[in-house]
Short mmCIF file of C-alpha atoms and ligand atoms in Angstrom, two decimals:
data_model
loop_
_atom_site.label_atom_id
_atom_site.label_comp_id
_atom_site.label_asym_id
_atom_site.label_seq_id
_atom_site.Cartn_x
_atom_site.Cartn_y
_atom_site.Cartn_z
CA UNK A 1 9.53 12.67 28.11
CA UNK A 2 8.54 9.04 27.31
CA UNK A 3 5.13 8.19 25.87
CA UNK A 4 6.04 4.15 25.97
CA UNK A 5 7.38 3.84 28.95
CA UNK A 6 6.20 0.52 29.19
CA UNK A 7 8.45 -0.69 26.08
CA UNK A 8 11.93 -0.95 24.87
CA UNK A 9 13.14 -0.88 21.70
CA UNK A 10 12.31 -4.06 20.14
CA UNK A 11 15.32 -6.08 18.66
CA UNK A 12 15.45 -9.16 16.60
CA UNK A 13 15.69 -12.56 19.35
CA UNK A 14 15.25 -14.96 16.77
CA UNK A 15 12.14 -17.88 16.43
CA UNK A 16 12.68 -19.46 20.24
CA UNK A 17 12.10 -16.94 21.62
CA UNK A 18 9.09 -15.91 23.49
CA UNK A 19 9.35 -12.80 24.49
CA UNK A 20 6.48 -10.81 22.71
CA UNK A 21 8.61 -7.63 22.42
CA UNK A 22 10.97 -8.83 20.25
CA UNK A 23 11.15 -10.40 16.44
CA UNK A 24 10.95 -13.68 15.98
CA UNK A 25 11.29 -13.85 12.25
CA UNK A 26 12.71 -10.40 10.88
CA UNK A 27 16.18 -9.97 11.25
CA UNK A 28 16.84 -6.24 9.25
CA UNK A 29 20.35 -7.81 8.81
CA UNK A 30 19.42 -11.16 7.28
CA UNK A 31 20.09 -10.65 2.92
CA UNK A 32 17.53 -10.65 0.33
CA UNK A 33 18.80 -9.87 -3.57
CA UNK A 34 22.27 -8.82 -2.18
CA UNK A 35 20.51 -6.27 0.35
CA UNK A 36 19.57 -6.04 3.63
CA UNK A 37 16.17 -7.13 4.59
CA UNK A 38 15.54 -3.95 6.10
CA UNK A 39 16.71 -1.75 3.07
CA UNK A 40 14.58 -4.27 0.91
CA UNK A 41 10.99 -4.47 2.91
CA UNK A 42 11.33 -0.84 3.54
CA UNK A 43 8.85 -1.35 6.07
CA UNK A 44 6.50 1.95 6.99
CA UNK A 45 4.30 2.78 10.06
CA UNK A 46 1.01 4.85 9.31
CA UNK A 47 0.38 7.62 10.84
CA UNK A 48 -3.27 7.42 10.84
CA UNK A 49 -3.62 4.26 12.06
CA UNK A 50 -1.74 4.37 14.64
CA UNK A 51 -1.47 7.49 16.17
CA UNK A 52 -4.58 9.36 15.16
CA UNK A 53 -7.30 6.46 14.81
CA UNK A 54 -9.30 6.62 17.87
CA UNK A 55 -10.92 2.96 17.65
CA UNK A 56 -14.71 4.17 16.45
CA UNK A 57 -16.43 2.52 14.57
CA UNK A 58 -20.21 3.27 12.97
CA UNK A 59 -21.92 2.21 16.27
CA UNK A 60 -19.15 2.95 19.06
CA UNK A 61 -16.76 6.00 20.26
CA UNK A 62 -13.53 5.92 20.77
CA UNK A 63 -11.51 2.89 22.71
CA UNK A 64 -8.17 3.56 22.70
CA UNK A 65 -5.79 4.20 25.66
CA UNK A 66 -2.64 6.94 24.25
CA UNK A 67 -0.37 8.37 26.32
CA UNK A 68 -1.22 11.65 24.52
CA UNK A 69 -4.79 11.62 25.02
CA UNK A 70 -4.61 14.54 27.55
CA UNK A 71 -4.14 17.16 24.88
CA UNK A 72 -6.00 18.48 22.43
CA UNK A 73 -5.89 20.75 19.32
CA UNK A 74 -2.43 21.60 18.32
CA UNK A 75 -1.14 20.19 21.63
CA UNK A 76 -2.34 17.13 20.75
CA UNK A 77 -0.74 17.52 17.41
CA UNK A 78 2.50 18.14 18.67
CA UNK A 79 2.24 15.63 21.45
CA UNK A 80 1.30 12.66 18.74
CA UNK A 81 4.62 13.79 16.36
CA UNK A 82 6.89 13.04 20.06
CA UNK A 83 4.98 9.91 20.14
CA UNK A 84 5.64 9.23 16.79
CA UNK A 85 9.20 9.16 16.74
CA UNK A 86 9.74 7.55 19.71
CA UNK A 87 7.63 4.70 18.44
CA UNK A 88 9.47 4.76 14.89
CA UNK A 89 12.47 4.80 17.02
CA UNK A 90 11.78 1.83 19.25
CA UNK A 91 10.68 -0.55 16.56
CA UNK A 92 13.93 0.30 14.43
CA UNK A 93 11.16 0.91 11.40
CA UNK A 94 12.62 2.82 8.27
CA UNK A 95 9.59 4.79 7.26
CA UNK A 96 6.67 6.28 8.20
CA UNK A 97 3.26 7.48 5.73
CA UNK A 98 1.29 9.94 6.49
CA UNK A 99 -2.23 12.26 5.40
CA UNK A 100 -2.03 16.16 6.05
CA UNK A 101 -5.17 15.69 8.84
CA UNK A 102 -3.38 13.10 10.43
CA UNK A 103 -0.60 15.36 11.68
CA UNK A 104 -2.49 19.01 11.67
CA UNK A 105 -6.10 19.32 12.51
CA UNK A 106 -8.08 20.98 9.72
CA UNK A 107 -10.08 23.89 10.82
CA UNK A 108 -13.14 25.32 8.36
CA UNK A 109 -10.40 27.85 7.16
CA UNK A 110 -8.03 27.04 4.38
CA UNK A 111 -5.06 29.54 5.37
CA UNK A 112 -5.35 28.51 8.87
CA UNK A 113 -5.06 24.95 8.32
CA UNK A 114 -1.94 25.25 5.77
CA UNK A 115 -0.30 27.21 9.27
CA UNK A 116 -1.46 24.54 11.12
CA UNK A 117 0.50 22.26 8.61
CA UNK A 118 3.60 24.24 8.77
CA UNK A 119 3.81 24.23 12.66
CA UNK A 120 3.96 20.32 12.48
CA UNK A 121 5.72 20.03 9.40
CA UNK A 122 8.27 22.24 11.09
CA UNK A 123 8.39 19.95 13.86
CA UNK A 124 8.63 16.77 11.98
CA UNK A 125 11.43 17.97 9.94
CA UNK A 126 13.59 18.71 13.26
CA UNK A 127 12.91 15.08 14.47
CA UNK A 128 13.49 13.79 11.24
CA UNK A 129 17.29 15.25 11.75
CA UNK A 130 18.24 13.03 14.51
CA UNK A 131 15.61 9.96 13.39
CA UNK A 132 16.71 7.24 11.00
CA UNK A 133 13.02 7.05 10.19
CA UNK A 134 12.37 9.01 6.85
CA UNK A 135 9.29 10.12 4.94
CA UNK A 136 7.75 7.24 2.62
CA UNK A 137 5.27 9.06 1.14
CA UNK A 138 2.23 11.38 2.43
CA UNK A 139 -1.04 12.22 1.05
CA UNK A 140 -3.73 14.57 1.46
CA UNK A 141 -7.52 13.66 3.06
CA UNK A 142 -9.40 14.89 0.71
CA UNK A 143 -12.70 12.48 2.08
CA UNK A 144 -13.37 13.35 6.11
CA UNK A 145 -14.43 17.27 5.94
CA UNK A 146 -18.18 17.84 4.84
CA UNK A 147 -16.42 19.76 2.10
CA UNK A 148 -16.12 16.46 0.04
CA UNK A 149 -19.12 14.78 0.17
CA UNK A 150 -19.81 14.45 -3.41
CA UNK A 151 -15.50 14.03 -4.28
CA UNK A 152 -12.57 16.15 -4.44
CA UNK A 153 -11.30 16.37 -8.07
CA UNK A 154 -14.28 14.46 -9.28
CA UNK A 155 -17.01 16.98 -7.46
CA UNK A 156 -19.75 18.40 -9.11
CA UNK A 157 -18.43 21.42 -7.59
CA UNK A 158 -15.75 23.93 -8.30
CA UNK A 159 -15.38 25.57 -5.74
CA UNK A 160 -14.11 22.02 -3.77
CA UNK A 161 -11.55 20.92 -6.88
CA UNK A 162 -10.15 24.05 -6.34
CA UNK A 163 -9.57 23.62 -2.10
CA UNK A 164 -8.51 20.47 -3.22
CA UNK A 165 -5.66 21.57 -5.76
CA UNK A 166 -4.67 23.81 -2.51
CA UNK A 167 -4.28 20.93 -0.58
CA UNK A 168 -2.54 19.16 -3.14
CA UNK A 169 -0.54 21.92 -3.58
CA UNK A 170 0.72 22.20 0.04
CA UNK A 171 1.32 18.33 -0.14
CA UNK A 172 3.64 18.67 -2.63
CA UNK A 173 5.51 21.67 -0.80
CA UNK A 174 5.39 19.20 2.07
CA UNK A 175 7.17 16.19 0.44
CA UNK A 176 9.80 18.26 -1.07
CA UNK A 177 9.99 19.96 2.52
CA UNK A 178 10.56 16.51 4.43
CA UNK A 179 11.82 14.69 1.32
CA UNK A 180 9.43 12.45 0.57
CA UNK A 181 9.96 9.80 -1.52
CA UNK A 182 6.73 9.20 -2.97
CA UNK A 183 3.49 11.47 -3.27
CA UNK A 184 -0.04 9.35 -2.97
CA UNK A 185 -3.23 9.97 -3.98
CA UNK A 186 -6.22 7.57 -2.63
CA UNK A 187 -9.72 8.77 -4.19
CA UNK A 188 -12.07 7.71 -1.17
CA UNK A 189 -14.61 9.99 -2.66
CA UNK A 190 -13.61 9.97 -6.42
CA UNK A 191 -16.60 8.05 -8.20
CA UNK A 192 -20.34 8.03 -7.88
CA UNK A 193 -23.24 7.16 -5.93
CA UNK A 194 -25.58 6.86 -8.69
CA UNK A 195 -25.48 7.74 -12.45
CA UNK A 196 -28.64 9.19 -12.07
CA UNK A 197 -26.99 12.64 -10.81
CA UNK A 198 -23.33 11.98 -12.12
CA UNK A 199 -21.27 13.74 -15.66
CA UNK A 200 -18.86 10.62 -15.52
CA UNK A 201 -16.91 11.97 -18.34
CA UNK A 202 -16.65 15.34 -16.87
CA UNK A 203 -15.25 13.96 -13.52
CA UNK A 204 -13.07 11.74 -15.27
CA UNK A 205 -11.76 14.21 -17.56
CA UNK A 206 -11.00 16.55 -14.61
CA UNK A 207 -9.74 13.94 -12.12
CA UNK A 208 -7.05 13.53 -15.20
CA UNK A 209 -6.87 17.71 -15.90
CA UNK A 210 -5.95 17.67 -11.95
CA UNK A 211 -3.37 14.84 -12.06
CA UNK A 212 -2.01 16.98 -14.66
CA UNK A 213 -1.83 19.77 -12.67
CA UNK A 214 0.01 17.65 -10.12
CA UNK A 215 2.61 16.83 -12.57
CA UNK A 216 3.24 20.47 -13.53
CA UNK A 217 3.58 22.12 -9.83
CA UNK A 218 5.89 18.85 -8.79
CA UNK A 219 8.35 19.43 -11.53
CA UNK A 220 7.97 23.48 -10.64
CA UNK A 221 9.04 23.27 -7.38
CA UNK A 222 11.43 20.19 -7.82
CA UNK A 223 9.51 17.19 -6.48
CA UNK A 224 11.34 14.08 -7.67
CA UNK A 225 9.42 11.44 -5.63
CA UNK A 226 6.96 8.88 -7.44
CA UNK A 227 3.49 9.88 -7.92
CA UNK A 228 1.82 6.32 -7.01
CA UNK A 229 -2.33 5.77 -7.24
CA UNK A 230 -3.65 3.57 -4.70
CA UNK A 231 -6.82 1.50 -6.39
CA UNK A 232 -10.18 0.58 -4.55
CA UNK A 233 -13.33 -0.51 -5.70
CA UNK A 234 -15.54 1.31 -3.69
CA UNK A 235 -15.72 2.62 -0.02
CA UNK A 236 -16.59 5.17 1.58
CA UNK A 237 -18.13 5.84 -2.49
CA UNK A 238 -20.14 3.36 -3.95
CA UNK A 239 -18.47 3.13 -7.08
CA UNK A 240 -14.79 4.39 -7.16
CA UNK A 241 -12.96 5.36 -10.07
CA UNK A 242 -9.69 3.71 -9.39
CA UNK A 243 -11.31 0.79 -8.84
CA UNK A 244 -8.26 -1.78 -9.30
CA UNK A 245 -5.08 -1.48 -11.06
CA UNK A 246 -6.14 -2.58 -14.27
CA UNK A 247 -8.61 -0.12 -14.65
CA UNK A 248 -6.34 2.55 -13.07
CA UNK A 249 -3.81 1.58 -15.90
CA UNK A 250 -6.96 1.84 -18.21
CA UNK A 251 -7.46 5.81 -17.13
CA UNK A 252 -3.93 6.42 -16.68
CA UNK A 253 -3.07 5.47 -20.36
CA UNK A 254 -6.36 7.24 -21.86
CA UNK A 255 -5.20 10.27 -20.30
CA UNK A 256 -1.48 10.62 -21.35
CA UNK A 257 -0.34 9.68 -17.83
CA UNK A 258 1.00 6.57 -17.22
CA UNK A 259 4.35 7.32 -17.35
CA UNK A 260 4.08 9.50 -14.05
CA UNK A 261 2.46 7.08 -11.99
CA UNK A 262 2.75 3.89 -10.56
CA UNK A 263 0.46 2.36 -8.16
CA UNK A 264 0.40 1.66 -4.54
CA UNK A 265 -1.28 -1.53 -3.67
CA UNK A 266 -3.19 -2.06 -0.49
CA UNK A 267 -4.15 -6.44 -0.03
CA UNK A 268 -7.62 -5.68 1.42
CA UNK A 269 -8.54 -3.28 -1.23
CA UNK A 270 -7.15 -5.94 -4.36
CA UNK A 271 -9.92 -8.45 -2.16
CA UNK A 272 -12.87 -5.65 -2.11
CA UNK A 273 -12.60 -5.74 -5.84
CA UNK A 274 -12.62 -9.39 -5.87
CA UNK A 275 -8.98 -9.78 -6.88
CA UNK A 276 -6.49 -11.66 -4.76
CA UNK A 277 -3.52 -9.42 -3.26
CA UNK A 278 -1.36 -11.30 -5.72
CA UNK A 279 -3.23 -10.63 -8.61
CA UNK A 280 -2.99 -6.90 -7.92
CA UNK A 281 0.55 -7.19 -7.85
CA UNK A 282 1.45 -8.68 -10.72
CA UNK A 283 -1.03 -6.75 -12.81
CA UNK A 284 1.05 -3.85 -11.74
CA UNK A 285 4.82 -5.71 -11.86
CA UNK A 286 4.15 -7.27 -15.33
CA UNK A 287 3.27 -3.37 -16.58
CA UNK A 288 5.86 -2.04 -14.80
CA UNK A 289 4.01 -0.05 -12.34
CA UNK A 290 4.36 -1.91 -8.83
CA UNK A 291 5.25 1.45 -7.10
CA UNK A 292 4.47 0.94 -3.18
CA UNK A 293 2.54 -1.70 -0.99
CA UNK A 294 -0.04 -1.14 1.65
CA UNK A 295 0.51 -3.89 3.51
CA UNK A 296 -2.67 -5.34 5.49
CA UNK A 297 -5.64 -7.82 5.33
CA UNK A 298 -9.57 -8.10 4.66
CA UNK A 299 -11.13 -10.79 6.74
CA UNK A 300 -12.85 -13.11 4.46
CA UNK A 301 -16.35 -13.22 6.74
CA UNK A 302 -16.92 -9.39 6.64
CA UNK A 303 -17.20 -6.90 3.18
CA UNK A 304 -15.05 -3.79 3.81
CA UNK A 305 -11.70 -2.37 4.12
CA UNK A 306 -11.07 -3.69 7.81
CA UNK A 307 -7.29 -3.10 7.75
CA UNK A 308 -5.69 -5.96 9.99
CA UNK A 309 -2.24 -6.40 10.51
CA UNK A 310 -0.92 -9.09 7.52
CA UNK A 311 -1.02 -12.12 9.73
CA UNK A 312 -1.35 -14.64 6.64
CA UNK A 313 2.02 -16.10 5.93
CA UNK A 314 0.24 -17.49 2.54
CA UNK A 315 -0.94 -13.97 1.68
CA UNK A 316 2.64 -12.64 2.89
CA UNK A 317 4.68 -14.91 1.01
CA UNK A 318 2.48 -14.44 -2.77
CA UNK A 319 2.84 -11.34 -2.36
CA UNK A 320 6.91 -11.17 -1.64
CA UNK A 321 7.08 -13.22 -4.66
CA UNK A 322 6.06 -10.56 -6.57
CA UNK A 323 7.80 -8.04 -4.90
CA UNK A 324 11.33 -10.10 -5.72
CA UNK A 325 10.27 -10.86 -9.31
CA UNK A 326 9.83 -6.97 -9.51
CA UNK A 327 13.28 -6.58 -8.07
CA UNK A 328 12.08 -5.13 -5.03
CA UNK A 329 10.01 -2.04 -4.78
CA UNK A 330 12.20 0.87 -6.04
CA UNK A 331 11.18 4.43 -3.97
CA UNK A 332 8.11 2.40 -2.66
CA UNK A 333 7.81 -0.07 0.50
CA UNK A 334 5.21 -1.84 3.24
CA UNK A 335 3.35 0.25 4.59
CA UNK A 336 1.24 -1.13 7.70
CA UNK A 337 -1.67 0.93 5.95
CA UNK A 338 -3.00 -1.43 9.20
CA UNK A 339 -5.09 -0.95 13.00
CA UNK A 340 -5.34 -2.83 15.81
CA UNK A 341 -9.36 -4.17 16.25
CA UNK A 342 -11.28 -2.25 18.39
CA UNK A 343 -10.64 -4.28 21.27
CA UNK A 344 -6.50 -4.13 21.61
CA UNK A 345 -6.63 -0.53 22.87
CA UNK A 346 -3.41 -1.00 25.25
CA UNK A 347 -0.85 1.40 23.30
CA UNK A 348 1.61 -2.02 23.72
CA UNK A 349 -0.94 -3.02 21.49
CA UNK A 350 0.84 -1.06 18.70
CA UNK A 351 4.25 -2.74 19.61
CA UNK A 352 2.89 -6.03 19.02
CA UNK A 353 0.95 -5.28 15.93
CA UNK A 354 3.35 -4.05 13.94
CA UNK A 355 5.92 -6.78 15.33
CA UNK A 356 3.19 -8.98 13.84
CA UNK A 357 3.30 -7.91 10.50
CA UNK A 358 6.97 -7.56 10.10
CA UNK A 359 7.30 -10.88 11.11
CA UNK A 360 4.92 -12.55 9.00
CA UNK A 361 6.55 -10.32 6.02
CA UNK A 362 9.73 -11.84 7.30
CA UNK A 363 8.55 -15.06 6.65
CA UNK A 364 6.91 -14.47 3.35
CA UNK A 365 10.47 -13.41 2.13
CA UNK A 366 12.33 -16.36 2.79
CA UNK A 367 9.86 -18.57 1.80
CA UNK A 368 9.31 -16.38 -1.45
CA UNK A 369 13.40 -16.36 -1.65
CA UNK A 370 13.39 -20.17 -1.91
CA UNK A 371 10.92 -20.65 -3.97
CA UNK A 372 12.12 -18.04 -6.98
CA UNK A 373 15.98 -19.79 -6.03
CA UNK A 374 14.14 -23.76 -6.50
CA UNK A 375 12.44 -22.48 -9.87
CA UNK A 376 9.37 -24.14 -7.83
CA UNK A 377 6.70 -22.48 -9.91
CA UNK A 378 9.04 -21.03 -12.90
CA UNK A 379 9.77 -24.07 -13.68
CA UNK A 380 6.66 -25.54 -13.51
CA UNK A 381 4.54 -22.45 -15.56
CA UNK A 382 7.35 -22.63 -18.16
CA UNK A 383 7.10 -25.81 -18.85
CA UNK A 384 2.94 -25.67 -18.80
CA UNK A 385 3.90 -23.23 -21.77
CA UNK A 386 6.25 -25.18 -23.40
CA UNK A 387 4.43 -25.03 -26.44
CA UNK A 388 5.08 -22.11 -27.46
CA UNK A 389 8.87 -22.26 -27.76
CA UNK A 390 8.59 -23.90 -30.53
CA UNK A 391 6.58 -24.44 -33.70
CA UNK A 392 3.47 -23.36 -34.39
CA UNK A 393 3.81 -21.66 -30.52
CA UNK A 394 6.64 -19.94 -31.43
CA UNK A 395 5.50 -18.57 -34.80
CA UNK A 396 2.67 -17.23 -32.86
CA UNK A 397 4.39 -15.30 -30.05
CA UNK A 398 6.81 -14.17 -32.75
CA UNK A 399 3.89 -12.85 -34.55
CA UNK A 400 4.67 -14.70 -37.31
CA UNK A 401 1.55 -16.37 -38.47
CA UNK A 402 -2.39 -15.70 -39.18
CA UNK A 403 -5.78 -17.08 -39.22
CA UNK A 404 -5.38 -18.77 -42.65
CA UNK A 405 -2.11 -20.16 -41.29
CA UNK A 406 -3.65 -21.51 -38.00
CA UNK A 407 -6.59 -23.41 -39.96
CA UNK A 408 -4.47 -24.87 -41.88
CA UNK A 409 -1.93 -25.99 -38.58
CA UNK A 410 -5.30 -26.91 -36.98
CA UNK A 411 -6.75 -29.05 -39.89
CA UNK A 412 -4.14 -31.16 -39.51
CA UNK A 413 -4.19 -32.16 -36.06
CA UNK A 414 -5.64 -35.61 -35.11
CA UNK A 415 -5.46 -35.17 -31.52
CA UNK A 416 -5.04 -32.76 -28.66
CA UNK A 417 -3.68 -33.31 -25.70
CA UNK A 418 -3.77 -31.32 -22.41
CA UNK A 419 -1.50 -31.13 -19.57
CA UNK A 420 -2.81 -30.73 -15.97
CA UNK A 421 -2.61 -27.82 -14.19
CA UNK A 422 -1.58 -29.74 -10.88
CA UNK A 423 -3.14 -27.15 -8.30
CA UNK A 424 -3.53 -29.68 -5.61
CA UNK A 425 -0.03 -30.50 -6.12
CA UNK A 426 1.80 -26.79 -5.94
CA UNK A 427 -0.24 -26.23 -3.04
CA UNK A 428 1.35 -28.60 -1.10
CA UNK A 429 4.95 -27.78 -2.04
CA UNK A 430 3.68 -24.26 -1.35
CA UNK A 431 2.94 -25.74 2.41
CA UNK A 432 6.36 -27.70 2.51
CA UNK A 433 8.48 -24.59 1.46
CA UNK A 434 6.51 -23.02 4.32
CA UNK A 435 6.67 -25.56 6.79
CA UNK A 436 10.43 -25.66 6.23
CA UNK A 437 11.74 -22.05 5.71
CA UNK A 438 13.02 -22.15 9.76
CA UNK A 439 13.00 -25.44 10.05
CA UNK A 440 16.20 -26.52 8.78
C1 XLS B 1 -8.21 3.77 2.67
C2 XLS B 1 -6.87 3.93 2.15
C3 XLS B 1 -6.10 5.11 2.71
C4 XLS B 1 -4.91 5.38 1.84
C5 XLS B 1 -4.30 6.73 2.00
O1 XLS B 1 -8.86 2.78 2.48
O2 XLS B 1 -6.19 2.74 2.31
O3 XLS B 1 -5.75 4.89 4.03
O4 XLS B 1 -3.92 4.42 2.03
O5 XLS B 1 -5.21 7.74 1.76
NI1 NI B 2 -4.19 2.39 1.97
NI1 NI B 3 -7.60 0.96 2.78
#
């Protein structure tokens, strides 16, 4: 049985063409860093988004047209995974992401909900036999149920950071099942409302006992995979712990951790905490923990985590260069953590989406690719440095001076002279390089 009947699989035609069904820009053969694009985007479909998200919102029900939409309960379940595949299948992706609830509803009762998971997980592990599609990473919701209204590992409650290590728990057993590559964990409802009410250290110390915990069961039952935290400032909780990666390095190193994790950066969670998409990246690269990438955008006019498809070649191509100055993104990849507004409820919708995103990725990468192989902006920021590869520079960056020392150096300067920054001036090169990546 077909669910998209409607589509074929969609191949790479190549930037005249027009047929919307097809790439214009990503070509999984083109090479990147002496790999294939494909095997170095690592692109990912989410599960959520796309095959579970309904199209509600806080003041409407559900919009979306799926071919599955006749079932429900485990039917439904079972129905979506078919789906699934055939979709990974017909857009040729590599990956797919997904949360526990996303593939097998979650009933009231633990036990019954951890059959629920094996039935599916069952089932996704025979289509993952004949699917070149594999298992990026999956997660567990720890933030829809009632259950975790005031957090999961950070609740005031017991009793729910305990259901949550069982969750955890079965993730785990799930990744190694499938053979996941990475393991996520997303604290929607880790942080506060108001300190009024809230033991900060408490939670924190037990958010960190429970990461612990994570560590210890992974390496008991042979999980290899990366353990990547995905930052956000706040949303659905007001304040959230992992509010960015600097502060998630900040809690990470406190708590003896760091060298487990690495993060996995989502662009229109970097912009909730006022951070470009960039910035988050090379926070992580230049401490060695870029782990995975969420790939989507914000929408500059409205203030939460709207999750578009990366349309924003700028965006797209800032963020590649960080991705090839890190070498690529080991275990990790793009994920379209990414739905399609309210209003594109046609399941082609879905086809065109993601054929959206890959392409603007596509294009991000080359452009990215030419500027690292120019020097464009290495050559520019190492010369704005310049003075410290020599003299008093280099005595300081080879630690090799003090404040007595620097008076003195400073005493005897008459004059000082700056160097501009030429922002104007990069940002147009930035457009030519853009203009000019498949124009040539
Ligand atoms: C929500 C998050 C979530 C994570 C996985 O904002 O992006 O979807 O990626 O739990
Ligand atoms: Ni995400
Ligand atoms: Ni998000």
């Amino acid at each position: 049985m077909s669910y998209f009947q409607n589509v074929g699989p969609i191949k790479y035609e190549g930037p005249k063409s027009n047929n919307p069904f097809a790439f214009k820009y990503y070509n999984p053969e083109d090479q990147i860093n002496g790999q294939s694009m494909e095997d170095f985007l690592r692109f990912a479909v989410s599960y959520w988004h796309t095959f579970t998200g309904e199209g509600t919102d806080p003041f409407g029900q559900s919009t979306m047209v799926r071919p599955y939409n006749t079932f429900s309960g485990m039917d439904l379940a079972k129905a979506r995974v078919e789906a699934s595949f055939e979709f990974f299948q017909k857009m040729d992706v590599p990956y797919f992401c997904f949360h526990d609830f996303d593939v097998a509803p979650e009933t009231d009762n633990l036990s019954e909900t951890l059959k629920n998971i094996d039935v599916i997980v069952a089932q996704i592990k025979e289509n993952l036999k004949t699917s070149k599609t594999k298992l990026l990473w999956n997660t567990a919701n720890m933030f829809s149920h009632p259950r975790w209204l005031n957090g999961a590992a950070t609740s005031p409650n017991a009793d729910v950071y305990a259901y949550a290590a069982a969750k955890v728990k079965k993730g785990l057993e799930v990744a190694v099942e499938l053979g996941s590559e990475n393991y996520v964990f997303w604290g929607g409802r880790e942080g506060y409302e108001t300190l009024l009410n809230t033991d900060m250290k408490l939670e924190l110390d037990n958010l960190a006992r429970f990461f612990h915990m994570a560590i210890d069961y992974a390496k008991e039952i042979g999980f290899t995979g990366q353990f990547l935290i995905e930052p956000k400032p706040k949303e659905p909780t007001k304040h959230q712990y992992d509010f960015d990666v600097a502060t998630g390095i900040g809690f990470l190193k406190t708590y003896g951790l760091d060298k487990h994790f690495k993060f996995n950066i989502e662009a229109n969670h970097a912009t909730l905490a006022g951070h470009t998409f960039e910035h988050e990246l090379q926070v992580a690269r230049i401490n060695g923990m870029l782990g995975s990438v969420d790939a989507n955008q914000g929408d500059t006019l409205l203030g939460w985590d709207t999750d578009e498809f990366p349309t924003d070649l700028y965006s797209t191509t800032l963020a590649m260069y960080e991705i090839i100055k890190n070498g690529g993104l080991g275990s990790g990849g793009l994920n379209f953590d990414a739905k399609v507004r309210r209003g594109s409820f046609d399941p082609e919708d879905l086809f065109l989406a993601h054929i959206a995103g890959m392409d603007s990725f596509a294009i991000g990468t080359k452009v990215a690719q030419r500027l690292l192989e120019d020097g464009v902006l290495e050559n520019f920021i190492a010369d704005r440095y310049e003075s410290y590869r020599s003299g008093i520079g280099l005595e300081i960056v080879e630690g090799k001076t003090d404040f007595k020392k620097l008076e003195q150096y400073a005493l005897g300067l008459t004059e000082i002279k700056n160097k501009s920054g030429r922002q104007e001036n990069l940002k147009a090169i930035l457009n030519k390089y853009l203009l000019e990546a498949y124009n040539q």
